[in-house]
mmCIF file of C-alpha atoms and ligand atoms in Angstrom:
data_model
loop_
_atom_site.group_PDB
_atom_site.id
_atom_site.type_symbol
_atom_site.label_atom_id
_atom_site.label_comp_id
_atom_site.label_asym_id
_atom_site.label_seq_id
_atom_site.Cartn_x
_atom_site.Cartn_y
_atom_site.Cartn_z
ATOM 1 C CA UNK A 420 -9.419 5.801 -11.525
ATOM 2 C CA UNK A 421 -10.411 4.624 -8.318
ATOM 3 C CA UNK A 422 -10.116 1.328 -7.074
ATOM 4 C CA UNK A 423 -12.017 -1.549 -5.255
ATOM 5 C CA UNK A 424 -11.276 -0.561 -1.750
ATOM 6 C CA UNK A 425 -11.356 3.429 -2.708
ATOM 7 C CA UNK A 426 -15.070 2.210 -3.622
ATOM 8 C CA UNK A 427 -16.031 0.436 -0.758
ATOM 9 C CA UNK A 428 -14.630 3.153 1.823
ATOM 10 C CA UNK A 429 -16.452 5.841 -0.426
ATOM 11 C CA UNK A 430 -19.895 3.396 0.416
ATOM 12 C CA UNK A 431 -18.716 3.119 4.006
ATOM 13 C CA UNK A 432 -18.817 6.733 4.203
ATOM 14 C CA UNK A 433 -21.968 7.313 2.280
ATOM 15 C CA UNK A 434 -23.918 5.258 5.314
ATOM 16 C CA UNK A 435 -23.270 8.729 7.527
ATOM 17 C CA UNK A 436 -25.845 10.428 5.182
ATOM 18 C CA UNK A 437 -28.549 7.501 5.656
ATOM 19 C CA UNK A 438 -31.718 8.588 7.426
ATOM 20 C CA UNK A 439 -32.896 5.600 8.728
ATOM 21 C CA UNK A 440 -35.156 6.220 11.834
ATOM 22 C CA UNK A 441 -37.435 3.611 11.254
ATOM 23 C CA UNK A 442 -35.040 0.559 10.527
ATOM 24 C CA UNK A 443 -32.163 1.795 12.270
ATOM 25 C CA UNK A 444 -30.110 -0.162 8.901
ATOM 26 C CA UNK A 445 -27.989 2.817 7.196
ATOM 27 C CA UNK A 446 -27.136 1.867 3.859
ATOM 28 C CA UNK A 447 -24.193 3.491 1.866
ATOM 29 C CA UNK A 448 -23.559 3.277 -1.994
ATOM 30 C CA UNK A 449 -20.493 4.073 -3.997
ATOM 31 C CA UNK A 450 -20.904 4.430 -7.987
ATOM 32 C CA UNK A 451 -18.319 4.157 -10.199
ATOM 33 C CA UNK A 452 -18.765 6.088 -13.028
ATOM 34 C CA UNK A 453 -17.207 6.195 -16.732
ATOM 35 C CA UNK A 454 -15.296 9.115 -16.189
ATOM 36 C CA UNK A 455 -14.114 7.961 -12.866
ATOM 37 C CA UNK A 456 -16.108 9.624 -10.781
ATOM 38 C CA UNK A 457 -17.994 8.395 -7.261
ATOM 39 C CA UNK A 458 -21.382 9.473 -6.673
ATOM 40 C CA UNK A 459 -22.537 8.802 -3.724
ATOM 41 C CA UNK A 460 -26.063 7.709 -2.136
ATOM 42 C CA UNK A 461 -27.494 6.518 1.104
ATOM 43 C CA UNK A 462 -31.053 4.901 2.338
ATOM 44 C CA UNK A 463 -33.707 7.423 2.987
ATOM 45 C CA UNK A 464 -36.803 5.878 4.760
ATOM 46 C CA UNK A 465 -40.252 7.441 5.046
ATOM 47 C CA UNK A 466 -42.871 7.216 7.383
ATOM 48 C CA UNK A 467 -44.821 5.606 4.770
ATOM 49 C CA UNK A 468 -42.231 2.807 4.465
ATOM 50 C CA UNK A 469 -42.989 1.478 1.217
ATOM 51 C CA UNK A 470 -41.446 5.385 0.237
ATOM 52 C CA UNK A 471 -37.846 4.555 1.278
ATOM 53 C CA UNK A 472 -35.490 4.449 -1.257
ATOM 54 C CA UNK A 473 -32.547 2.958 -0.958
ATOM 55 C CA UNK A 474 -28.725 3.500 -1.306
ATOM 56 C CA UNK A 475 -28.137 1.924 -4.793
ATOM 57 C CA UNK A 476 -30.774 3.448 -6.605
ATOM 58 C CA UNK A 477 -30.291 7.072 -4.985
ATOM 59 C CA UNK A 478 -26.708 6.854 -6.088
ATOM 60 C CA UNK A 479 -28.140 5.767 -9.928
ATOM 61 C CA UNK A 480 -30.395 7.951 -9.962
ATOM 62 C CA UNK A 481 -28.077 11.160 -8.357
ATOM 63 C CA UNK A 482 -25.637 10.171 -11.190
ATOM 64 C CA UNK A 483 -28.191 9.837 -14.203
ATOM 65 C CA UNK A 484 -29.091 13.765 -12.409
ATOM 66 C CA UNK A 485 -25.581 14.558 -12.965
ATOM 67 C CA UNK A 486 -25.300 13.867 -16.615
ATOM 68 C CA UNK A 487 -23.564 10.653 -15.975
ATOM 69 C CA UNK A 488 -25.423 7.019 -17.579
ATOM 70 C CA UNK A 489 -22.358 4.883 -17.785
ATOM 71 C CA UNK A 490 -21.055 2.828 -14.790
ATOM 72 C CA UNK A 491 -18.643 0.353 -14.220
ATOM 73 C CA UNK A 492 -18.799 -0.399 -10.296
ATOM 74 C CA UNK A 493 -20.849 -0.252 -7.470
ATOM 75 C CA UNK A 494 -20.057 -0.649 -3.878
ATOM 76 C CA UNK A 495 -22.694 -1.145 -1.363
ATOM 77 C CA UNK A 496 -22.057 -0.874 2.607
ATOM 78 C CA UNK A 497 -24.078 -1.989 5.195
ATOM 79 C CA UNK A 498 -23.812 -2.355 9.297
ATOM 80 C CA UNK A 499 -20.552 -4.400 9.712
ATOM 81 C CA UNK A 500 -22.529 -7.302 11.146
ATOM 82 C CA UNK A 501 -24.794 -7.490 8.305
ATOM 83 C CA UNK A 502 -24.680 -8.934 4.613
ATOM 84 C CA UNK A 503 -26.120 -5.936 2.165
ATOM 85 C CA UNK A 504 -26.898 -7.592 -1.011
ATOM 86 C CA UNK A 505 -28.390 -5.139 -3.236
ATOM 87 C CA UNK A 506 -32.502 -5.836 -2.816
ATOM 88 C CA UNK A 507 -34.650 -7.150 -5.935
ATOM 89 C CA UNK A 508 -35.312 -4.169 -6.775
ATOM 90 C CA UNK A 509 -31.895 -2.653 -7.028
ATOM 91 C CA UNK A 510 -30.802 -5.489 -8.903
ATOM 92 C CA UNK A 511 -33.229 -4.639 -11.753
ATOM 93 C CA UNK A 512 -32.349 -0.758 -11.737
ATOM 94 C CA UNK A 513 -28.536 -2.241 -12.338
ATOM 95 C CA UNK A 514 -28.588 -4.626 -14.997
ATOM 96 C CA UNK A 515 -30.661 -1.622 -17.054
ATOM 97 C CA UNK A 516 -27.687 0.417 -16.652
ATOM 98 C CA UNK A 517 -24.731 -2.606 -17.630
ATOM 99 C CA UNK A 518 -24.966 -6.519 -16.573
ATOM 100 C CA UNK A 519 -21.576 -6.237 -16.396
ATOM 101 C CA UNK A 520 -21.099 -3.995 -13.821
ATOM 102 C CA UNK A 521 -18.920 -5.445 -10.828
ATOM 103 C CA UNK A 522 -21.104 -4.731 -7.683
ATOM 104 C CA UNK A 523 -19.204 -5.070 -4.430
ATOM 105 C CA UNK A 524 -21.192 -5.478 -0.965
ATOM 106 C CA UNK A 525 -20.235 -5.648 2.385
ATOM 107 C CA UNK A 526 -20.516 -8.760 5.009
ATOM 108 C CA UNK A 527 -19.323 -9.924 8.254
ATOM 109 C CA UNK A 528 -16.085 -9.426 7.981
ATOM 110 C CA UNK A 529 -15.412 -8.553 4.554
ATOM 111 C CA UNK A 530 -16.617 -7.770 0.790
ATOM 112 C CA UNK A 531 -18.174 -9.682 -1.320
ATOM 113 C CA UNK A 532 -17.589 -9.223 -5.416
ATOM 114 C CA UNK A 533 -20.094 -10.733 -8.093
ATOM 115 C CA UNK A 534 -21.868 -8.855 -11.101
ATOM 116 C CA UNK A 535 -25.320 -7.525 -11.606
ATOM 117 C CA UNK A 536 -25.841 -9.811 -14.133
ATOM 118 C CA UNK A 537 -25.033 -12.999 -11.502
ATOM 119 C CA UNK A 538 -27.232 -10.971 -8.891
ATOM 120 C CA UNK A 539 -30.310 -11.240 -11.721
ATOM 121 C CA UNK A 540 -29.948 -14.087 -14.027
ATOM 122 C CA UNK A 541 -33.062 -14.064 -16.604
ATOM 123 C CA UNK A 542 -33.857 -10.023 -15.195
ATOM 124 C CA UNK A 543 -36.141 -8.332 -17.337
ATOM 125 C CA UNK A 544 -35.242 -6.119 -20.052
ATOM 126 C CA UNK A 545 -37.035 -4.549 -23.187
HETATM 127 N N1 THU B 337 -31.801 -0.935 1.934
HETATM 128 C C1 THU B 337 -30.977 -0.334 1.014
HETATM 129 O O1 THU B 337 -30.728 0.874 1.076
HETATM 130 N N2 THU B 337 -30.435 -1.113 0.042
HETATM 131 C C2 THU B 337 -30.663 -2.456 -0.104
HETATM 132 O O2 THU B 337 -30.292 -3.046 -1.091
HETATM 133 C C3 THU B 337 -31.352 -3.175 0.969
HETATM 134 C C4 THU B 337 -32.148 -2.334 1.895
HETATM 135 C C5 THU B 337 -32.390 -0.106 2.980
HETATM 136 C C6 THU B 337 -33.874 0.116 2.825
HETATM 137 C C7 THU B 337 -34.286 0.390 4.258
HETATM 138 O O3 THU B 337 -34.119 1.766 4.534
HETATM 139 C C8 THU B 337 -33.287 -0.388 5.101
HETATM 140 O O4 THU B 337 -32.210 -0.720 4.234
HETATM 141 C C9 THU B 337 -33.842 -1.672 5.703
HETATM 142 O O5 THU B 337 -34.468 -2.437 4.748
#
């Protein structure tokens, strides 16, 4: 199973794949899933902005594709000089798959750990 850091590079790496003309700010995510694997996803921004998608839910969404619906980590990447907490958005798309999951994110000079549940206290669910 892969680890923390295994998770985080994996995000790191996703941010290669971002196409992010408009914001210049490549995102990466890294998705743990239940049978240990990584799917990947990245930001992809439209010329319509309110189109872009970003990293966290592509990755969700790529692995719900997949066959996959079961997650225990995510690990989100952003420019090194930059803290990428997962947006409002993203937060809500998480805590529908697991308020437990671990999410890590990248920020000046390191990685932050917390849960989706702690990123969304009171989030809506039905
Ligand atoms: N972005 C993400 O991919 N994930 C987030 O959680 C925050 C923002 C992207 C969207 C847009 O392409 C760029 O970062 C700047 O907002």
């Amino acid at each position: 199973m892969p680890n923390a850091s295994e998770l985080v590079e994996a995000a790191r790496a996703a941010r290669a794949n971002a196409l992010a003309p408009y914001s210049k700010f490549a995102v990466g995510a890294a998705l743990l899933c239940e049978d240990g694997t990584i799917v990947q996803g990245c930001n992809v921004e439209n010329s319509s902005y309110p189109l872009t998608m970003c990293a966290e839910r592509n990755a969700v969404f790529s692995a719900v594709a997949s066959g996959r619906r079961t997650f225990s980590a995510i690990a989100i990447a952003g420019p090194s000089d930059a803290r990428t907490s997962p947006c409002g958005a993203c937060r809500q798309v998480l805590i529908e798959f697991g308020p437990d999951m671990t999410v890590y994110y990248t920020v000046p000079g390191g990685v932050e750990e917390t849960t989706a549940r702690a990123l969304l206290p009171d989030g809506f669910t039905w």
